Coordinates of C-alpha atoms (C1' of nucleotides) in Angstrom, one line a residue:
Chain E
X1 CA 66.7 104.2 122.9
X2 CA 65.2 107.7 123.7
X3 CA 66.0 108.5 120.0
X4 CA 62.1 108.6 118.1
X5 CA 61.5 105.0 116.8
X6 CA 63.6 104.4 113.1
X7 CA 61.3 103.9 110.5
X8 CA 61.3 100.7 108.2
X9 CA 60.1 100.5 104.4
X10 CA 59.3 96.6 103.8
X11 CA 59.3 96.0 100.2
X12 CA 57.8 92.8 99.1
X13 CA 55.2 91.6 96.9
X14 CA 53.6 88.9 99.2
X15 CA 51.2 90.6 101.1
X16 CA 51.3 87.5 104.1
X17 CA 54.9 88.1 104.8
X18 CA 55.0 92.2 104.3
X19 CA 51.6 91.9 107.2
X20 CA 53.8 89.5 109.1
X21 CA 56.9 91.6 109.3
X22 CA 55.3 94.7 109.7
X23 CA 53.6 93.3 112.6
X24 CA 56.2 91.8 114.2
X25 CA 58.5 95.1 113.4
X26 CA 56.4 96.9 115.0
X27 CA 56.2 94.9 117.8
X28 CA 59.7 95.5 118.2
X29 CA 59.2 99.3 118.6
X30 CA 59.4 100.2 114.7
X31 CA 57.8 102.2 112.8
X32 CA 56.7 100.2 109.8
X33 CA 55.5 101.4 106.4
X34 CA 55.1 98.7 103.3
X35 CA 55.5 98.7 99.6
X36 CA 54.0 95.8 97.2
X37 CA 56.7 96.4 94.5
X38 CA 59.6 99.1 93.6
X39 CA 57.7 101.1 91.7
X40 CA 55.3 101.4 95.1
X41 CA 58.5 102.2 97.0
X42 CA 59.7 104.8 95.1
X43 CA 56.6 106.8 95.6
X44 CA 56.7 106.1 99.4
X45 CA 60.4 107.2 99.5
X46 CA 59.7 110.5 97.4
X47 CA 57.6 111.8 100.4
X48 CA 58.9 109.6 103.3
X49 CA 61.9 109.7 105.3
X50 CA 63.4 106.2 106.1
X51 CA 66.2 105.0 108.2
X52 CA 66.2 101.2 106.4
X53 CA 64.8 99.6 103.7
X54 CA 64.3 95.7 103.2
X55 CA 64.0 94.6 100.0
X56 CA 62.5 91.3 98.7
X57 CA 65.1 90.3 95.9
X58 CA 62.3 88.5 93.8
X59 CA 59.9 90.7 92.8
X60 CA 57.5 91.0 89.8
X61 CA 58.8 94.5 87.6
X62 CA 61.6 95.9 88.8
X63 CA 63.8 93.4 91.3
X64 CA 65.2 93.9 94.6
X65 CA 68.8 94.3 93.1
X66 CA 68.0 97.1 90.3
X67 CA 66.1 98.8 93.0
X68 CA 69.3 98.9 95.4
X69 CA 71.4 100.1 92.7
X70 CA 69.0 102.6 91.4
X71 CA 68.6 103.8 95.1
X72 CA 72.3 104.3 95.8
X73 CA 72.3 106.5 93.3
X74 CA 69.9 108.9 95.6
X75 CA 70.1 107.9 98.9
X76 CA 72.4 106.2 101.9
X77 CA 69.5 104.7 103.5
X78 CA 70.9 101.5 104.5
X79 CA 69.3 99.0 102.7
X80 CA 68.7 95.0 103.8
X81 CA 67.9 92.2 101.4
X82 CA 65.7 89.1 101.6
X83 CA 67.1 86.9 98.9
X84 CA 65.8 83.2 98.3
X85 CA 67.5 80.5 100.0
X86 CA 69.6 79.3 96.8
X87 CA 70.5 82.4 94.7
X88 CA 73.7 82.7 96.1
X89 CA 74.6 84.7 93.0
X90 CA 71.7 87.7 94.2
X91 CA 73.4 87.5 97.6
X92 CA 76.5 88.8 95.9
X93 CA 75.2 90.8 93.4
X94 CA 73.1 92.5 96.0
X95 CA 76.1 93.7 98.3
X96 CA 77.9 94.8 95.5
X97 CA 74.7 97.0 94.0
X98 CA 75.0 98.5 97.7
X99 CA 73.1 96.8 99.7
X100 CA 74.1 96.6 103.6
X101 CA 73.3 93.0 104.5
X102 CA 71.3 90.4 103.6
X103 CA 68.9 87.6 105.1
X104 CA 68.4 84.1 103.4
X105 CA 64.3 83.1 103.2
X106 CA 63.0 81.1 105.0
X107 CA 64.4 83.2 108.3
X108 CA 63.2 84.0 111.8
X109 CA 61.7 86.9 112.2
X110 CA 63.8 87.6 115.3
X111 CA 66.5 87.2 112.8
X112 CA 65.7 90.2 110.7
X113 CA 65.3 92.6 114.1
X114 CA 68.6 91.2 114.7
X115 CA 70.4 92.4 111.8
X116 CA 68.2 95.8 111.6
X117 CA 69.4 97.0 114.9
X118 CA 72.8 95.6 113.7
X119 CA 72.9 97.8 110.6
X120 CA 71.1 100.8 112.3
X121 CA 74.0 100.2 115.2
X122 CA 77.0 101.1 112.8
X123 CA 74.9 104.1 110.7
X124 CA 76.7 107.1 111.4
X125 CA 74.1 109.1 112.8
X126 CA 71.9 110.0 110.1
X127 CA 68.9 112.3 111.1
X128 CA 66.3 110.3 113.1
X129 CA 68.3 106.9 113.0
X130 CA 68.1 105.7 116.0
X131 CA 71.6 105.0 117.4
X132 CA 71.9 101.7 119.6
X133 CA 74.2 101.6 122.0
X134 CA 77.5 99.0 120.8
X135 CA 78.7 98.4 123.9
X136 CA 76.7 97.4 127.1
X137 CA 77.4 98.0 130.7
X138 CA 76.3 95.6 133.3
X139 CA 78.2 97.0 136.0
X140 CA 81.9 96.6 135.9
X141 CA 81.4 94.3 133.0
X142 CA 81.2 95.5 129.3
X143 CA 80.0 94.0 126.5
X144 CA 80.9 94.9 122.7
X145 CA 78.1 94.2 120.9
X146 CA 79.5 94.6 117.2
X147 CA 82.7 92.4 118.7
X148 CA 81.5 90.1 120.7
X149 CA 83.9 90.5 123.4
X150 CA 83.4 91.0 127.5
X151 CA 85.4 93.2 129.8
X152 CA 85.6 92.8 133.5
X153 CA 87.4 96.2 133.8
X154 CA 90.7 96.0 131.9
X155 CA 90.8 92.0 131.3
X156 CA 89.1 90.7 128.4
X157 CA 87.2 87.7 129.1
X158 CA 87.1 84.8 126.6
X159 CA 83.7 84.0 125.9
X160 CA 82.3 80.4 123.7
X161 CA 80.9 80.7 120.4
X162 CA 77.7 79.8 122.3
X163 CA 78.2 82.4 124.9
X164 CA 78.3 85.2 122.2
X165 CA 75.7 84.0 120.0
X166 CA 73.4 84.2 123.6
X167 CA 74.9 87.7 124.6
X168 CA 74.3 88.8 121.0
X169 CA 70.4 87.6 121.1
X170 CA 69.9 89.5 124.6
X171 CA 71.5 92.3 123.5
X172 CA 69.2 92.5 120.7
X173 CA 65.9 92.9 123.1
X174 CA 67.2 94.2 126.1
X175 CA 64.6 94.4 128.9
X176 CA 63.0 91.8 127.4
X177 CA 61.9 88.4 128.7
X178 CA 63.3 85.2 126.1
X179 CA 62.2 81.8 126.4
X180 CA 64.1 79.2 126.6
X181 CA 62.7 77.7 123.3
X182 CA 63.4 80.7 121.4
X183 CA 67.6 80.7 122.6
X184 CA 67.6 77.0 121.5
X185 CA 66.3 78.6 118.0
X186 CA 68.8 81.4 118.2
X187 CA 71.3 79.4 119.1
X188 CA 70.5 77.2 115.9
X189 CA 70.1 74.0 117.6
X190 CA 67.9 72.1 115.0
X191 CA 64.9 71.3 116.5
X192 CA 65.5 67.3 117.3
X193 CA 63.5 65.0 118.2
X194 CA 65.1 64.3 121.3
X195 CA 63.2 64.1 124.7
X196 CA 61.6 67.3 125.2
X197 CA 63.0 69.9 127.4
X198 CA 66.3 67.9 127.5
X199 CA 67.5 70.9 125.2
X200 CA 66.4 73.4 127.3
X201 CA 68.2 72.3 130.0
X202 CA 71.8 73.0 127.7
X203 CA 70.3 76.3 128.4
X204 CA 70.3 76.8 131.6
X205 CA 73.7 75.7 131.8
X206 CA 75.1 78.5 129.6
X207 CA 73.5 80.8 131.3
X208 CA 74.2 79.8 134.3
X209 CA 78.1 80.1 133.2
X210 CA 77.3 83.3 131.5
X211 CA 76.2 84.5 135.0
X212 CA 79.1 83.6 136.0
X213 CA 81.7 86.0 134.0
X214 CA 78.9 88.8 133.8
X215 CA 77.7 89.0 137.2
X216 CA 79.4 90.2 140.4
X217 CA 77.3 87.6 142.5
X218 CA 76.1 85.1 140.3
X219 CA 74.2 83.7 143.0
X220 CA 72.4 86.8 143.0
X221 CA 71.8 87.7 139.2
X222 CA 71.5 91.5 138.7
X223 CA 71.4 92.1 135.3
X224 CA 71.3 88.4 133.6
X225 CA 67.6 87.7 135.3
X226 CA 65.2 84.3 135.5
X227 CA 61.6 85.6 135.0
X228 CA 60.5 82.7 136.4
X229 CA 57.6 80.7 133.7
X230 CA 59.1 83.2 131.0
X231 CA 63.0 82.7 130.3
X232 CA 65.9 84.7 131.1
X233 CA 66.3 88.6 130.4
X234 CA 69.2 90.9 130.3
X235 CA 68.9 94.2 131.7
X236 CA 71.9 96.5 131.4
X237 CA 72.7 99.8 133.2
Chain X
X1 CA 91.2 97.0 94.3
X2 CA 91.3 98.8 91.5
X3 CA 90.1 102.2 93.3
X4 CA 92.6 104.8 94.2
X5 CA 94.2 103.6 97.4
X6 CA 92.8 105.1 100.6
X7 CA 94.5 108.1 102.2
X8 CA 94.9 107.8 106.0
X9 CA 95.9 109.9 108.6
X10 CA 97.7 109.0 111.8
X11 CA 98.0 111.2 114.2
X12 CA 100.0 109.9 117.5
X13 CA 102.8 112.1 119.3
X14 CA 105.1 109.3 119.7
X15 CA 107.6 109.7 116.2
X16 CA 108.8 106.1 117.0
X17 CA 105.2 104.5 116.7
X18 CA 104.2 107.4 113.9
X19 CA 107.1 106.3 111.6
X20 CA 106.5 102.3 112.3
X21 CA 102.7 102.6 111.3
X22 CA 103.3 105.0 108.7
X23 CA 105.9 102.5 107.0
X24 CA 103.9 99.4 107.8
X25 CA 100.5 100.9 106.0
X26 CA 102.4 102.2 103.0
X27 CA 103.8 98.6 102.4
X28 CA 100.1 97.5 102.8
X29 CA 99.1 99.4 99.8
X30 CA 97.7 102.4 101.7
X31 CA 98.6 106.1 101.1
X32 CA 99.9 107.9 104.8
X33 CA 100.1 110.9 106.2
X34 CA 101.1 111.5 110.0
X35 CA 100.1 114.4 112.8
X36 CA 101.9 114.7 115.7
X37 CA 98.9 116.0 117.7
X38 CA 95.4 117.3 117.3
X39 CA 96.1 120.7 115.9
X40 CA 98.5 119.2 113.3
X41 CA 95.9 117.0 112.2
X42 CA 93.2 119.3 111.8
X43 CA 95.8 121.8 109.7
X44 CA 96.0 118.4 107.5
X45 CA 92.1 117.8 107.1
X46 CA 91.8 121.6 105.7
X47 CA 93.7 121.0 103.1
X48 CA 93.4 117.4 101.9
X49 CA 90.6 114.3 102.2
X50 CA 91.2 111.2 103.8
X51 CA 89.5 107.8 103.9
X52 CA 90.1 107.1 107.6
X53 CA 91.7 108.3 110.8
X54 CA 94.1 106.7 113.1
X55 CA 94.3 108.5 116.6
X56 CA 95.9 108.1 119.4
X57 CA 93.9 108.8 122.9
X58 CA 96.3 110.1 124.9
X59 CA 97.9 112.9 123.6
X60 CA 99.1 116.1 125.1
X61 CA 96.8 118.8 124.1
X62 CA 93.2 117.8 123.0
X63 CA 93.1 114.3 123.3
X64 CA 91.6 111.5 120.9
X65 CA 88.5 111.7 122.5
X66 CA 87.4 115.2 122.1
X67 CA 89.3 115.6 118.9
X68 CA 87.2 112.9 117.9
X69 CA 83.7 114.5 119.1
X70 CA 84.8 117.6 117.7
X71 CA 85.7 116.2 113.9
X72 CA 82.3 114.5 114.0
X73 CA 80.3 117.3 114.6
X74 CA 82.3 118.3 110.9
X75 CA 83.2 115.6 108.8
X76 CA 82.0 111.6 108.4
X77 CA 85.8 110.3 107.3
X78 CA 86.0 106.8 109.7
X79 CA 88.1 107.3 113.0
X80 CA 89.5 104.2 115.0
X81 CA 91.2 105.0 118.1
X82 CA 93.9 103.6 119.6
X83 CA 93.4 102.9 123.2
X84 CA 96.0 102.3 126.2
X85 CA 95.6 99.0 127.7
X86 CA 93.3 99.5 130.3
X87 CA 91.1 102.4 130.1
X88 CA 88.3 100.9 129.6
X89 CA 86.3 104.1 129.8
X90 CA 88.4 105.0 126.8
X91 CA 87.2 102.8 124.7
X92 CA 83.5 103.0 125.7
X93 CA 83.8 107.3 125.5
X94 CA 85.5 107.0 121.9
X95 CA 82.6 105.0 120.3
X96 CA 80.1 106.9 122.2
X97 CA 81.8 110.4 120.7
X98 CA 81.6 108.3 117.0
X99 CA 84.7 106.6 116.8
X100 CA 84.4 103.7 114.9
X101 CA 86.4 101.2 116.2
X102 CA 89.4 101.1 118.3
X103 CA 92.8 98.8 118.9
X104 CA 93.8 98.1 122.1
X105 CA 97.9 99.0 122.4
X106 CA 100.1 96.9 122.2
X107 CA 98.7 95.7 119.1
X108 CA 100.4 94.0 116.2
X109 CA 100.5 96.3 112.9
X110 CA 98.8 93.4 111.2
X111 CA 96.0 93.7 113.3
X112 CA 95.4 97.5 112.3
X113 CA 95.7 96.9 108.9
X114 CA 93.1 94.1 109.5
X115 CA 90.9 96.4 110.7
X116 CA 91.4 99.4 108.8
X117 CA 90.0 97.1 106.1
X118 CA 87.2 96.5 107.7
X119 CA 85.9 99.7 108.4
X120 CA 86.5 100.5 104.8
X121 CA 84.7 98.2 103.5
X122 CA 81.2 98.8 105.4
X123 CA 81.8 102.3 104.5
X124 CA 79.5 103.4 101.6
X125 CA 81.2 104.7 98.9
X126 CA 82.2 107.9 99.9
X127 CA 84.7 110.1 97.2
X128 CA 87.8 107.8 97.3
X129 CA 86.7 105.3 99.5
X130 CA 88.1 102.0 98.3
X131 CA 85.2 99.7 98.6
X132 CA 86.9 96.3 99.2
X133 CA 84.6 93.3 98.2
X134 CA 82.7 92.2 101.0
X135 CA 82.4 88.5 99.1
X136 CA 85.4 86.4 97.9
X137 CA 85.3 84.6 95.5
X138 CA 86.9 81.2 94.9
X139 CA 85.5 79.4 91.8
X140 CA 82.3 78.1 92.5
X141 CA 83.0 78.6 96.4
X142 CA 82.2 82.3 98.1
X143 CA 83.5 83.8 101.6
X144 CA 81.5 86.1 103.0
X145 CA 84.2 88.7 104.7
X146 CA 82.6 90.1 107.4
X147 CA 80.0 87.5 108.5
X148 CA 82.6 84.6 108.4
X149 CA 80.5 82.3 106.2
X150 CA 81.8 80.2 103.5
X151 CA 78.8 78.7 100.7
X152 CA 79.9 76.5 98.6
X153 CA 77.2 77.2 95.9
X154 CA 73.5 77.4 97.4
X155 CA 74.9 74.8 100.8
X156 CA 76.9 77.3 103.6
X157 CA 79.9 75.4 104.6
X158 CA 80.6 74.9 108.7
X159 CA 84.0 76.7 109.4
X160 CA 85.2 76.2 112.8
X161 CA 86.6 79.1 114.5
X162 CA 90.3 79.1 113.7
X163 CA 89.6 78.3 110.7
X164 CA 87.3 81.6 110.2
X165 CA 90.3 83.0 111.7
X166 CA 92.3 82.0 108.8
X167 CA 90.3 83.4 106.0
X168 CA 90.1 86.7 107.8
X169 CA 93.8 87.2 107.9
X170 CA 93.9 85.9 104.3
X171 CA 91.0 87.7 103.0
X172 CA 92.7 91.0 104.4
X173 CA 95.8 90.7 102.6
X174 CA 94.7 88.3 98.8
X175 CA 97.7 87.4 97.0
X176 CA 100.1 88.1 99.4
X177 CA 102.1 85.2 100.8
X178 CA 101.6 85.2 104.7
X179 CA 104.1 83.0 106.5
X180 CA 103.1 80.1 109.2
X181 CA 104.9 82.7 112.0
X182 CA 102.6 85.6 110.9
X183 CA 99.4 82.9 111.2
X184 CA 100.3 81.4 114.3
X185 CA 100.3 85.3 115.8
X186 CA 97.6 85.9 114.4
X187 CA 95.4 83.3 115.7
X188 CA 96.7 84.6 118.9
X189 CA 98.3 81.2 119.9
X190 CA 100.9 82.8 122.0
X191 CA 104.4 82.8 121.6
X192 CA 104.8 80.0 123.8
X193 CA 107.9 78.0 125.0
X194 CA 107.5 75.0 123.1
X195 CA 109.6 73.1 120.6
X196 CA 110.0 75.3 117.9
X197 CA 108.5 74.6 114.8
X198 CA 105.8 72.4 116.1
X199 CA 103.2 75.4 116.5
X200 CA 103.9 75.9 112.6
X201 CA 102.7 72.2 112.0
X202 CA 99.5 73.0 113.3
X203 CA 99.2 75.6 110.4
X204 CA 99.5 72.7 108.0
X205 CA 96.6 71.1 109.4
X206 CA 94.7 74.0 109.2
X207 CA 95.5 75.0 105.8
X208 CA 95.0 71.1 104.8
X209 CA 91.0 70.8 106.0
X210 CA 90.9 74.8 104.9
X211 CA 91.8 73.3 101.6
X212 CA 89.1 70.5 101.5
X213 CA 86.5 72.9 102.1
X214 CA 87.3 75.7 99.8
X215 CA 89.5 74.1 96.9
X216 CA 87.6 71.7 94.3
X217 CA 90.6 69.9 94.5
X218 CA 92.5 69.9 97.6
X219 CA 95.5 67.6 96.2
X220 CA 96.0 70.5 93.8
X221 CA 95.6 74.0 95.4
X222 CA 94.4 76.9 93.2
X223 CA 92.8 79.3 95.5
X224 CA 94.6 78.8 98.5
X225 CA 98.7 78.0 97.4
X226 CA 101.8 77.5 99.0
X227 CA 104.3 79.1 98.5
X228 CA 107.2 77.7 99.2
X229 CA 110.0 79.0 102.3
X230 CA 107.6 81.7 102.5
X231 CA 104.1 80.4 103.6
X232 CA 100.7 80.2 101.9
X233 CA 98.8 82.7 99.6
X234 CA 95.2 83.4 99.2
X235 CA 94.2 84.2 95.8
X236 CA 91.1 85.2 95.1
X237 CA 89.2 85.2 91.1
Chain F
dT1 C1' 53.4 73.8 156.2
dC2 C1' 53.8 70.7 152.5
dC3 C1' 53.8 69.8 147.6
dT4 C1' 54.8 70.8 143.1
dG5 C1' 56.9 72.6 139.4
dA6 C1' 60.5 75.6 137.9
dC7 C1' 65.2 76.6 138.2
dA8 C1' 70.4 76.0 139.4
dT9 C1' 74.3 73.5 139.3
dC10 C1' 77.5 69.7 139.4
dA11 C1' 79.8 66.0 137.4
dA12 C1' 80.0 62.8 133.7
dA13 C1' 79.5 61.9 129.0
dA14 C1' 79.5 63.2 124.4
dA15 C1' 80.8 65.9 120.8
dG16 C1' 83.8 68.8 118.5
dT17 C1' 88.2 71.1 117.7
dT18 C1' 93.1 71.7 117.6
dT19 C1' 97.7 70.1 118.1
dT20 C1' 101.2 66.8 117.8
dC21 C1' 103.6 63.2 115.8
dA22 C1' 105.1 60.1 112.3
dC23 C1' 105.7 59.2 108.0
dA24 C1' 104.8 60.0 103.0
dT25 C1' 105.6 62.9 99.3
dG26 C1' 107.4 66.6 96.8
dT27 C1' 111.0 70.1 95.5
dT28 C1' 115.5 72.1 94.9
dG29 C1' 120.3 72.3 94.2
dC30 C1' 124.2 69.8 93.4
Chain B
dG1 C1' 119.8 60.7 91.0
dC2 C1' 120.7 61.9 95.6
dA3 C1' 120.8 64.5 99.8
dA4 C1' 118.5 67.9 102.4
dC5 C1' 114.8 70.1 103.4
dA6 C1' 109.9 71.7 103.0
dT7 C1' 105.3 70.4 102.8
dG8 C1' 101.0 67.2 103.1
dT9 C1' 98.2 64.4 105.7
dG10 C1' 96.2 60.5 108.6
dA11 C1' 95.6 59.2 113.2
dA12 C1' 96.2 59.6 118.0
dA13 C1' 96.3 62.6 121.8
dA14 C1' 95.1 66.7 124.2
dC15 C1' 92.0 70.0 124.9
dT16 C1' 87.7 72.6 124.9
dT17 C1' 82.9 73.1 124.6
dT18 C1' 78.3 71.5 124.9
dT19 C1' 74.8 68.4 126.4
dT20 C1' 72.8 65.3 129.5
dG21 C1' 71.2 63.4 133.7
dA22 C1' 71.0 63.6 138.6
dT23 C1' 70.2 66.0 142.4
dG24 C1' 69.4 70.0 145.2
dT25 C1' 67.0 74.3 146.0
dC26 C1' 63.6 77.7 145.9
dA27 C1' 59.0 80.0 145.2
dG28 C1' 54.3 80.0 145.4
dG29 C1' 49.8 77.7 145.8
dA30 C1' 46.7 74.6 148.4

DNA sequence: TCCTGACATCAAAAAGTTTTCACATGTTGC
DNA sequence: GCAACATGTGAAAACTTTTTGATGTCAGGA
């Protein structure tokens, strides 16, 4: 986290979505350069030094995949591809041309920063890639990010598919306030048109059980904090 | 697959748990060497290149730990540490120095080998790396290795957690016949007291709705087979 | 201080998952 | 073909997890 900011290339040729990720990237404390097509890219990337790429499969010229495989050919900058919801076959061919992950379109934004600081987690340390810390302390608790698994000390605990998919979005934006709407999103709950705020409440519940394997007094929340109007945030060591 | 198989290194000072590894990888396809302590292994890594490291933490002379801090200030070659069960600290110092995963001991063989795979598989394609397929494929049906998802053509396919479970231990070891006592352990249902045989049942079950979700037809198996006295096979295309 | 809205939490209900059991079916060796 | 055994599978039971609804508590503003 005191490592300088990693720096993002976004290629894609539709300039509302390259604005919209840029912006919200650099929201999220990257740096963000853009590219409209490969040939764009390539120019940046002769001058530039990147720590991840993401890569619009669909492109007019040169696609997403021929880019990655060209690019391997040069460079280990991990790179992420946005493939369209459907083309299961680029998905494949993508990782197999090099590429480090990918993300189906239409995705959450919050997705993407997701994944990023998941890829830039596990880079060895290139130069100037920023490297997250994979396991978290909150106290005498840890948390393995990359795992998913909790430590009180020497005793693992078993956590819920729900309870990792929540310590996996807070871990993502540490220090950072989340609102209950947004969990129910990460969590995937589809957005039903049940009584409003009855799906928020499922929220508090996790957390509240979540407080009570992280935290030494759950009563008292130390590092798994209500910020009260805002949502919960996790703030450790 | 077809790449050279990986060289690894284990370096422990306990022969008995040396020789039991070594012999357990080498039936797994992998090629071994062994170090009985830290200057051992780095006489080895002079001469020859390996794919990934196995090292013990506690060892007399330099330890895991710094050995590990010290090789990465050299060389990029994947280390996973074995870790005694619990030092916590251990583990949370050995991926801080740039370990890249570790094993808590006891541990079953199985479970190294699981996870040797996984590391190389995320590892770009360093000199003799074998780059395992990230993305199995079964007919028109894909698993995606390390993010647990199964599409069946453009739709993604809900896999519950044993079953995700399942295809990880098959997916690590394609075309080899695993028997219902090697699943039950690995799905970590523990050994426990009951009538014998009726854990084993439960595997049945499994493999039946595992069946309906991957096979085009479950009634007659072609991706997922039985093979019979000895357990089931995963075959991928 | 009292009210109000936001949050915490319990217990019950609902939903989902896994195991067991019983029986059907298939396979092998004689 | 038959006996003996291995495997397949539906359905009930057991269990786990998640959501809901009710109720209590707390913080902050009037």
């Amino acid at each position: 986290m005191s490592d300088p900011d990693p720096h993002l290339l976004i290629v894609d040729d539709d300039e509302r979505i390259r604005d919209l990720l840029a912006r919200f990237l650099k929201r999220q404390g990257f740096l963000v350069s853009t590219a409209r097509d490969a040939a764009h890219a390539r120019r940046l990337l002769a001058g530039l030094e990147f720590d991840l790429i993401v890569l619009d499969v669909m492109m007019p010229g040169e696609d997403g995949i021929t880019l990655t495989e060209r690019l391997r050919g040069e460079i280990r900058t991990p790179i992420l591809l946005l493939t369209a919801r459907g083309e299961t076959e680029d998905r494949i061919r993508g990782l197999e041309a090099g590429a480090d992950d990918y993300l189906v379109k239409p995705f959450e934004p919050r997705e993407l920063s997701l994944r990023i600081n998941a890829i830039l987690r596990r880079v060895p340390d290139m130069p100037a890639a920023r490297n997250l810390p994979k396991v978290l302390h909150l106290g005498a608790v840890r948390y393995d990010i990359d795992r998913g698994e909790l430590w009180s000390g020497d005793t693992p605990v078993r956590l819920t598919a729900t309870e990792v998919q929540l310590m996996r979005v807070f871990s993502a934006h540490p220090g950072e306030p989340l609102s209950r709407q947004q969990l129910v999103e990460e969590l995937g709950r589809g957005a039903s048109g049940d009584q409003p705020g009855a799906q928020e409440r499922a929220v508090d519940v996790q957390i509240t059980r979540l407080r009570r394997k992280i935290e030494a007094d759950p009563k008292q929340p130390r590092y798994l904090q209500t910020i009260r109007g805002a949502g919960y945030m996790l703030s450790p060591d």
